[in-house]
Short mmCIF file of C-alpha atoms and ligand atoms in Angstrom, two decimals:
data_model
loop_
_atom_site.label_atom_id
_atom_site.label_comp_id
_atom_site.label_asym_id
_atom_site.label_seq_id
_atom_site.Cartn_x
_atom_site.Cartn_y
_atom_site.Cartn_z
CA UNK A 197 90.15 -10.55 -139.80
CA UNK A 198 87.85 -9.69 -136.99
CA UNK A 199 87.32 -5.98 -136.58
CA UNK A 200 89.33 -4.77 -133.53
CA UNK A 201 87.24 -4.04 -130.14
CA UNK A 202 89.00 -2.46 -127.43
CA UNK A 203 88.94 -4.68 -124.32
CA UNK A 204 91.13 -3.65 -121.77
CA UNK A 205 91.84 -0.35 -121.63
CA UNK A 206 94.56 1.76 -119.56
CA UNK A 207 94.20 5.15 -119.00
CA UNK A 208 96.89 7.55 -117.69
CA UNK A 209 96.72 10.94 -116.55
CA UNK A 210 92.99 9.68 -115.57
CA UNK A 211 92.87 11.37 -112.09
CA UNK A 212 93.37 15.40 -113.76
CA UNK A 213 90.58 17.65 -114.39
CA UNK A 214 89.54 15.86 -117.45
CA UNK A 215 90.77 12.64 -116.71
CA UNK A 216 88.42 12.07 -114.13
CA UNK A 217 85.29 12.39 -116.54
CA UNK A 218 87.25 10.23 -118.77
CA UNK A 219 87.59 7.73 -116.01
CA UNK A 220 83.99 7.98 -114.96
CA UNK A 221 82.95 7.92 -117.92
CA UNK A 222 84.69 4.38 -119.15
CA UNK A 223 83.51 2.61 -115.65
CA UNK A 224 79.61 3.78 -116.28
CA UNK A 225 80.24 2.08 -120.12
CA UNK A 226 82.57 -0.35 -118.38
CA UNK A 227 80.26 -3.42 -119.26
CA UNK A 228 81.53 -2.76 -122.77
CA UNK A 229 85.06 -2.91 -121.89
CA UNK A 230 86.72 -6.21 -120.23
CA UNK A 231 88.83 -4.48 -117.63
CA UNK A 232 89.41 -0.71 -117.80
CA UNK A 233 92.81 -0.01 -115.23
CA UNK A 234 94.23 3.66 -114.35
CA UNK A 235 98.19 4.58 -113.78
CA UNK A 236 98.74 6.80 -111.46
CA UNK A 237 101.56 8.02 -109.13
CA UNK A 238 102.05 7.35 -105.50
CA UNK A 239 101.51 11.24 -104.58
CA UNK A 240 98.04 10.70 -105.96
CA UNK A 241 97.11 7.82 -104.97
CA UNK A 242 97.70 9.26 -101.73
CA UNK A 243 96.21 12.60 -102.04
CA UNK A 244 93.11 10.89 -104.27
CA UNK A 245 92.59 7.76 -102.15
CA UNK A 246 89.18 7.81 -101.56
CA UNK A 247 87.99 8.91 -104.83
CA UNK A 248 90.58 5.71 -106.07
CA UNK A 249 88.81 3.67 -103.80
CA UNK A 250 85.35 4.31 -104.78
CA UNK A 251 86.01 4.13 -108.44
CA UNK A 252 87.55 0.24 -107.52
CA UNK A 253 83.74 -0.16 -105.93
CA UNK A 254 82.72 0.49 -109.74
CA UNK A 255 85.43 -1.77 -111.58
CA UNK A 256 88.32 0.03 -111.88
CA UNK A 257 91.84 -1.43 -111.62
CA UNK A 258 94.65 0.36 -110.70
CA UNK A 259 98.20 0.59 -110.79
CA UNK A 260 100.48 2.74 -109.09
CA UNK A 261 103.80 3.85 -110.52
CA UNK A 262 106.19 6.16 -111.97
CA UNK A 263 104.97 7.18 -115.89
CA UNK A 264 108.70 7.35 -116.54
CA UNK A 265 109.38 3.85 -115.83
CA UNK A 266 110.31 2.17 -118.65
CA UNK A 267 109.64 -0.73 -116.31
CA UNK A 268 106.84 0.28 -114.59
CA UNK A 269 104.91 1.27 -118.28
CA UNK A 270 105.73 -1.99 -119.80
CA UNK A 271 104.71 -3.69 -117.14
CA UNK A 272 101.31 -1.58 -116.96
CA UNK A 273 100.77 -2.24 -120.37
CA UNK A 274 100.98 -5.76 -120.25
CA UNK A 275 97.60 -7.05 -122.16
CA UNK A 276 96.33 -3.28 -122.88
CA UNK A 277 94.60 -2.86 -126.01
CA UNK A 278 94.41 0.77 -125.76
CA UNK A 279 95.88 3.40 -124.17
CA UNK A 280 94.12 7.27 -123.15
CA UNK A 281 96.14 9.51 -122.64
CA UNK A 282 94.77 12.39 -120.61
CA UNK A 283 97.90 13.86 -118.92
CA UNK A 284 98.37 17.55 -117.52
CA UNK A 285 100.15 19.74 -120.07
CA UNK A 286 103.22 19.38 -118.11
CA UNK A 287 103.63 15.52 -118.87
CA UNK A 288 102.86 16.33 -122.41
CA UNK A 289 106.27 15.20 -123.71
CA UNK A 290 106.10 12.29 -121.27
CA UNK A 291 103.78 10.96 -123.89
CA UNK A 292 106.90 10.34 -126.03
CA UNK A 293 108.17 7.58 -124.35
CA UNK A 294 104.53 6.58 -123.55
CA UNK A 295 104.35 6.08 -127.76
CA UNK A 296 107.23 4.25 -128.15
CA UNK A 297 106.89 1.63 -125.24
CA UNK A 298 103.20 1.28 -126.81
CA UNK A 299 104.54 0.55 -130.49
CA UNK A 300 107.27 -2.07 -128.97
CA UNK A 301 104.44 -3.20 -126.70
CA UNK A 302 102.65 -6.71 -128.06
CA UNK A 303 99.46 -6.01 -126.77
CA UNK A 304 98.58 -1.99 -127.37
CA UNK A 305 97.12 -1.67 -130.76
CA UNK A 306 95.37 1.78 -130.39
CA UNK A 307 96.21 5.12 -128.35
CA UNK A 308 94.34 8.05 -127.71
CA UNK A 309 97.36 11.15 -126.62
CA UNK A 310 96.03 13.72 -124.58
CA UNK A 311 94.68 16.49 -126.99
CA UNK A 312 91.01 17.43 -125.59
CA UNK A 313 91.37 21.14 -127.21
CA UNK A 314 91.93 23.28 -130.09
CA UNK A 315 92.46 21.35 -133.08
CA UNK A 316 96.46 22.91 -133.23
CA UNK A 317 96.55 22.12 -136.69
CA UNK A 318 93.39 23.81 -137.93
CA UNK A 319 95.10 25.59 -140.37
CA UNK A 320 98.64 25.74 -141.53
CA UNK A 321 99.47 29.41 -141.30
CA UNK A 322 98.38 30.00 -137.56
CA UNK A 323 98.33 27.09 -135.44
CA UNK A 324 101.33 25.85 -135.87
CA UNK A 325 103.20 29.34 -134.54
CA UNK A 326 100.39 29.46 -131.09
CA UNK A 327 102.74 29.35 -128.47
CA UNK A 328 100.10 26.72 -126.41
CA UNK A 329 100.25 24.12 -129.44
CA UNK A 330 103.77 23.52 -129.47
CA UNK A 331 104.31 20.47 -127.16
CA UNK A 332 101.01 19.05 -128.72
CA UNK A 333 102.95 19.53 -132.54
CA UNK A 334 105.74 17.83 -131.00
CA UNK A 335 103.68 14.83 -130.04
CA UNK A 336 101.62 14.70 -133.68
CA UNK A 337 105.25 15.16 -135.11
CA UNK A 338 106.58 11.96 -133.27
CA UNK A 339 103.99 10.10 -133.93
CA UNK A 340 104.19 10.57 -137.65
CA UNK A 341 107.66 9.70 -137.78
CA UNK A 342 107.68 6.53 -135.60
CA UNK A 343 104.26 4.80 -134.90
CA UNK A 344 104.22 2.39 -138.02
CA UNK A 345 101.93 0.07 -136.23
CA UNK A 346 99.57 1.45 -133.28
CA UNK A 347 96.88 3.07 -134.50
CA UNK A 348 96.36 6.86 -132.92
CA UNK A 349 93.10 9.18 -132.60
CA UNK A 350 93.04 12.33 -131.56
CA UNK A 351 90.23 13.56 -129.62
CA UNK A 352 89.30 17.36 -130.13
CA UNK A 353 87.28 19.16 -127.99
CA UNK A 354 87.54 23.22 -128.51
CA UNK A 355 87.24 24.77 -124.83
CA UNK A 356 85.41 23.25 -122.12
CA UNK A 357 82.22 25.46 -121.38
CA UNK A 358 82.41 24.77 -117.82
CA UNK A 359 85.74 26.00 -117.23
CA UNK A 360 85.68 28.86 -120.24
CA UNK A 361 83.01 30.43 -117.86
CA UNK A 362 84.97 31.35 -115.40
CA UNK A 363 87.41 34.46 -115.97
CA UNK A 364 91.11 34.24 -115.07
CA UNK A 365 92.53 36.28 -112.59
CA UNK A 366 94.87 38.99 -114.19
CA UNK A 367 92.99 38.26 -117.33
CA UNK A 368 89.63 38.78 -116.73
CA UNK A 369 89.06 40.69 -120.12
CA UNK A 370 89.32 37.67 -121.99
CA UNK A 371 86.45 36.40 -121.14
CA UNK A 372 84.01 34.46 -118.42
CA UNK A 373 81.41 35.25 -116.32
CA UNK A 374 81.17 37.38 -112.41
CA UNK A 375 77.61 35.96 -111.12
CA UNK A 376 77.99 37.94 -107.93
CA UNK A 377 78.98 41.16 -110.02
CA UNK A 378 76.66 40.03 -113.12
CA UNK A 379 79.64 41.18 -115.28
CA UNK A 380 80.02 39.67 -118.65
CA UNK A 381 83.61 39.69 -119.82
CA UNK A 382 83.46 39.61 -124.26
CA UNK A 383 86.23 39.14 -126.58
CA UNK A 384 85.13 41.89 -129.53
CA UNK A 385 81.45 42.43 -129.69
CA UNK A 386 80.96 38.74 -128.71
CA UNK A 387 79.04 38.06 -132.02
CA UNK A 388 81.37 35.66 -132.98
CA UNK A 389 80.99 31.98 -132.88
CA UNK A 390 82.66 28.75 -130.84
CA UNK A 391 82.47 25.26 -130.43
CA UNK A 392 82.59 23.91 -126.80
CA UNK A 393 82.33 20.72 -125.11
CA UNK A 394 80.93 20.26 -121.91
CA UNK A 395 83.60 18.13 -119.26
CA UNK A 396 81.39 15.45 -119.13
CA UNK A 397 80.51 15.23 -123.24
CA UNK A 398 84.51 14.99 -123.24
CA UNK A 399 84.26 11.35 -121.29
CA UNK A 400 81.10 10.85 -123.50
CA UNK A 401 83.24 11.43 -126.87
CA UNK A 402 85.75 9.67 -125.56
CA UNK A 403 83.94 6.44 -125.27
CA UNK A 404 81.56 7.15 -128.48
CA UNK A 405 85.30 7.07 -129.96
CA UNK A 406 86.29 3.52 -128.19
CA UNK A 407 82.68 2.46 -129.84
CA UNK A 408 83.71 3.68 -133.62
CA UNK A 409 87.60 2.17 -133.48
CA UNK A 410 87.66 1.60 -137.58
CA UNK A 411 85.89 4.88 -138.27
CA UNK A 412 88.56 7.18 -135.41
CA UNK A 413 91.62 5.36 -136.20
CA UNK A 414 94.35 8.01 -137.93
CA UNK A 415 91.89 10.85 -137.22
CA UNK A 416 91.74 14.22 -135.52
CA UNK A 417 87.91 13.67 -134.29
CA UNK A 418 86.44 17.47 -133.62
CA UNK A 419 83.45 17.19 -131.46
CA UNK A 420 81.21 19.82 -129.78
CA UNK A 421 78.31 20.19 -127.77
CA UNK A 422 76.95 23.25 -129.01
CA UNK A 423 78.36 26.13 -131.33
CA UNK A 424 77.47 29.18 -129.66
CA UNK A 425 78.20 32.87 -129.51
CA UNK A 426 79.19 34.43 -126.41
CA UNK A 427 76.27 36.97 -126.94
CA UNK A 428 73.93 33.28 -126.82
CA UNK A 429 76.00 32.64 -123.53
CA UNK A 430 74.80 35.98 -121.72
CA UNK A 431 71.17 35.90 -123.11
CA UNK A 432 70.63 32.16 -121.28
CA UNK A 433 72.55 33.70 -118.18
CA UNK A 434 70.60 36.79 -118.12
CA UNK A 435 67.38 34.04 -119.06
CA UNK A 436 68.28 31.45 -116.08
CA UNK A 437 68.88 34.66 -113.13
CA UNK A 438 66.20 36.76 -114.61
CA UNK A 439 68.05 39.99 -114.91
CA UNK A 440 69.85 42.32 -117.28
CA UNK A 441 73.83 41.26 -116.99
CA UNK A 442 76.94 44.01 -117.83
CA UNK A 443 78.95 42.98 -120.82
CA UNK A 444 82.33 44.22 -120.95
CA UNK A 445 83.58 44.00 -124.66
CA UNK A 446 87.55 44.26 -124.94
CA UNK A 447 88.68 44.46 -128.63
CA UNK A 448 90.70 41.41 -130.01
CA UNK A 449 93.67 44.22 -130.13
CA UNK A 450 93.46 44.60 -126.52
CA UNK A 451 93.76 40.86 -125.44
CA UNK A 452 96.80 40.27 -127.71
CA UNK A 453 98.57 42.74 -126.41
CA UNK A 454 97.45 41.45 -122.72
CA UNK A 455 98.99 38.19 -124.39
CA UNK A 456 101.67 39.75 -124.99
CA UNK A 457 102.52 40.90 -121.65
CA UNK A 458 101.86 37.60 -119.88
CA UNK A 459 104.16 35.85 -121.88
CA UNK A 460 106.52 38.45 -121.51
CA UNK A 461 106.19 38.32 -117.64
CA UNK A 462 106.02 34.28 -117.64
CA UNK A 463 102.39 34.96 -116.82
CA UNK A 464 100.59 31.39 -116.29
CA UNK A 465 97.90 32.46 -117.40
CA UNK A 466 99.67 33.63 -121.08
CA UNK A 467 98.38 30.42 -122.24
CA UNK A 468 94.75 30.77 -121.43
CA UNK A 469 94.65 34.21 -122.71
CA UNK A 470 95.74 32.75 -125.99
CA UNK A 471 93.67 29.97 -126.36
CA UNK A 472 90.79 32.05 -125.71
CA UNK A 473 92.11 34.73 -128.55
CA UNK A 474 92.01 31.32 -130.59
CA UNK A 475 88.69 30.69 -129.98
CA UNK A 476 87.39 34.39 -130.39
CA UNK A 477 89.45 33.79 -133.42
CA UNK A 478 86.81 31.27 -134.95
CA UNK A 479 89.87 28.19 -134.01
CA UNK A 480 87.07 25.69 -133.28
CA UNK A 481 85.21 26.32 -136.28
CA UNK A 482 84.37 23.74 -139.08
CA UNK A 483 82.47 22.87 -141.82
CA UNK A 484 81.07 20.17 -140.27
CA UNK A 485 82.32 18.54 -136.50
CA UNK A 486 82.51 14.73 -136.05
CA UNK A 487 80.15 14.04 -133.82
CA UNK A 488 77.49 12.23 -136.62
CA UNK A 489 80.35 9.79 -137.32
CA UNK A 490 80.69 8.73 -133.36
CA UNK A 491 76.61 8.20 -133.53
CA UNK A 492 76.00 11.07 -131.12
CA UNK A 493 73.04 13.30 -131.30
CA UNK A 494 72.69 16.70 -129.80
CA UNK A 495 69.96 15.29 -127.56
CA UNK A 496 72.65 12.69 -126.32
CA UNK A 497 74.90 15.58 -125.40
CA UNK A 498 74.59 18.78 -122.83
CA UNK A 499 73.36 21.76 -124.24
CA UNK A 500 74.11 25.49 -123.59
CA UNK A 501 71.27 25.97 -121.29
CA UNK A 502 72.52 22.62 -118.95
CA UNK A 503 75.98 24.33 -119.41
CA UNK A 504 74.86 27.29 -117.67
CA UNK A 505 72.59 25.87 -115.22
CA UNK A 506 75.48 23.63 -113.89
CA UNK A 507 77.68 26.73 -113.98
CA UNK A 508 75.24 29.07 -111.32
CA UNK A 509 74.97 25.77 -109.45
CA UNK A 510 78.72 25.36 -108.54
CA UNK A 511 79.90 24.48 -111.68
CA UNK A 512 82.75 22.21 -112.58
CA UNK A 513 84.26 22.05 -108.97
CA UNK A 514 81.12 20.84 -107.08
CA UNK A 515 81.46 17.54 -109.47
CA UNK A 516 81.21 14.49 -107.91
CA UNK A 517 82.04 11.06 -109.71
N1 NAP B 740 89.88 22.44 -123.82
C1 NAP B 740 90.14 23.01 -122.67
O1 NAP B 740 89.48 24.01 -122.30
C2 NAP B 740 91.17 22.42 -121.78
C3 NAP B 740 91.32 22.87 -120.48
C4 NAP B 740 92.25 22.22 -119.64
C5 NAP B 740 93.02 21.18 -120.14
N2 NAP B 740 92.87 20.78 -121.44
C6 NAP B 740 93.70 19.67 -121.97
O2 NAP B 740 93.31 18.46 -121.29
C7 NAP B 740 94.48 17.62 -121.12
C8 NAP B 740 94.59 17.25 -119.64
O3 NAP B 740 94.80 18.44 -118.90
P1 NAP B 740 94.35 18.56 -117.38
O4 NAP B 740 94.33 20.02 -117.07
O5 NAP B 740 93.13 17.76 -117.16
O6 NAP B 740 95.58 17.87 -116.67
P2 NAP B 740 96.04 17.95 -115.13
O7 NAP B 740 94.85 17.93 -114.27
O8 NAP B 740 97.03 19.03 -114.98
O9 NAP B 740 96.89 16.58 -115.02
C9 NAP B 740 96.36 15.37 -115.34
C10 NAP B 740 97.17 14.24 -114.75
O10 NAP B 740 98.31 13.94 -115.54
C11 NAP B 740 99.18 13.13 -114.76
N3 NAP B 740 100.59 13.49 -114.97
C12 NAP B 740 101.59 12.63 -115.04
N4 NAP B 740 102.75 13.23 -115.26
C13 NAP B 740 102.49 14.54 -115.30
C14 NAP B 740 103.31 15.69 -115.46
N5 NAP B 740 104.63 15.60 -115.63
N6 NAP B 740 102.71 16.89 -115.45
C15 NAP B 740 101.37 17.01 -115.30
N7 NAP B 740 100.54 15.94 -115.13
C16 NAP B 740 101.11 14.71 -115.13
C17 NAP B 740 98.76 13.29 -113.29
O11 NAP B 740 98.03 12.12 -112.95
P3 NAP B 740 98.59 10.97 -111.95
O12 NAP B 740 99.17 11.64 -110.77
O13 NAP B 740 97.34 10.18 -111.69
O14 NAP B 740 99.60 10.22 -112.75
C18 NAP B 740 97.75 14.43 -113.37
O15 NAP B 740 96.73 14.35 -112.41
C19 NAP B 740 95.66 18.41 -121.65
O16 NAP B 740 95.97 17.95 -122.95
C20 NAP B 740 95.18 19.84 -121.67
O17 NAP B 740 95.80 20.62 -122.67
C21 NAP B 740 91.96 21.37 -122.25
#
């Protein structure tokens, strides 16, 4: 038998923050791919019209409908090889029914769920108790039981750099970066190590991943950028603005019991409080990453100092695609 080649792909969920380097990234390798087509709901085809319209300029096809159609997803998955998943973590369990229209589908042979983290099952005492990983679990756990026939990769990114940058407001102390302030915010003594991914090397992996189908297939891929310490992080800051930055250490004690108290107060930000205890935690370390099996270099991916001189230039927000 032939080996399989994803052809038309359907991506859902491809309009969020990192859906839209996914996106972007599939229409600049589009030439690979027959037809790559987005789902995506009236409210944002409304609010994201000219963005929707300039990505049809570069091939994309879209559909607009309701991803809890049972009508509207069979119908959008009508000749789809493979489906990406990149929805918000509210549409998480969404996914469900997303899994089993794809295994009753005729067409969808491969599907990528939304994942682009922490690996949640890293290890088997503590990830499967994080609070953040459960509705991801829940997804890994239907898929064991009922996807006999659609293959299923998950792709594993560890924090995005561009966004880990950035502290959160009434969390602060776990981490990120005041340029106006030149404060430093340090989980510990910020000696410890962790694997990020840039948002764009996300829609890079993603496609290496479309590229390597026999080699991803039943996998949770880890990939990184760069494996750096947040120390490494303030030394290139300090490097690119040329002066001496404050760095604000708060002991791994002190953010778990600020985890504590978001949670308890139904705190959105609880969950990026604990992810970034996870990280600080060494949850993105691993004896080796996958990137060598998707064929990517690190001079094919963004590097620590690009991370950082895209964050003092506007970062993330000021992206345009
Ligand atoms: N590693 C990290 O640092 C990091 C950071 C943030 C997120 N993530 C992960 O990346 C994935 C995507 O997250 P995101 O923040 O990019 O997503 P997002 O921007 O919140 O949402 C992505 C899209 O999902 C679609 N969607 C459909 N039903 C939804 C529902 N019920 N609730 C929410 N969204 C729904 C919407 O697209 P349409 O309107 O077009 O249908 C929405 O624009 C998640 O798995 C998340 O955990 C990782």
């Amino acid at each position: 038998m032939a080996p399989f080649v994803p052809s038309k792909i359907l991506v859902v969920g491809g309009t969020g923050t990192i859906g839209q380097y996914i996106t972007a990234s599939l229409l600049r390798a589009k030439p690979e791919f027959q037809q790559v087509v987005l789902f995506t709901s009236p409210g944002t085809a409304h609010t994201k019209a000219a963005l929707l319209d300039k990505w049809r300029a570069d091939g994309l096809s879209v559909i607009v409908g309701d991803l809890t159609s049972e009508v509207d997803v069979t119908a959008a998955y009508e000749g789809v090889d493979t489906v990406i998943s990149a929805v918000g973590r509210g549409g998480l369990l969404v996914q469900l029914e997303l899994l089993r229209l794809a295994e009753a589908s005729p067409s969808v042979k491969w599907f990528l769920p939304s994942e682009y983290g922490t690996d949640i099952e890293h290890n088997t005492d503590k990830s499967p108790h994080e609070r953040p990983h459960q509705l991801k679990l829940k997804v890994r756990n239907y898929i064991r039981e009922h996807l006999k026939r659609v293959k299923v990769t998950y792709v594993v990114t560890g924090p995005y750099f561009d966004m880990w940058v950035y502290p959160m407001p009434d969390a602060e102390k776990a981490g990120g970066f005041v340029v106006e302030e030149k404060d430093a915010y340090v989980i510990g003594e910020g000696d410890g190590k962790v694997g990020f991914c840039t948002m764009w090397d996300v829609g890079k992996f993603v496609v290496a991943t479309l590229q390597h189908p026999e080699e991803s297939f039943g996998k949770a891929l880890k990939v990184q950028s760069f494996v750096v310490t947040p120390n490494e992080v303030v030394a290139e800051y300090e490097k690119q603005t040329g002066s001496k930055w404050n760095v604000i250490e708060t002991p791994l004690e002190d953010i778990r019991a600020l985890e504590a108290k978001l949670w308890e107060e139904g705190n959105p930000r609880a969950t990026g409080t604990t992810l970034r205890r996870i990280w600080a935690e060494g949850g993105t370390l691993y004896v080796q990453n996958d990137n060598e099996l998707l064929a990517l270099k690190p001079e094919d991916l963004e590097s620590l100092e690009v991370g950082v001189k895209k964050a003092l230039s506007g970062g993330y927000r000021a992206d345009v695609f």
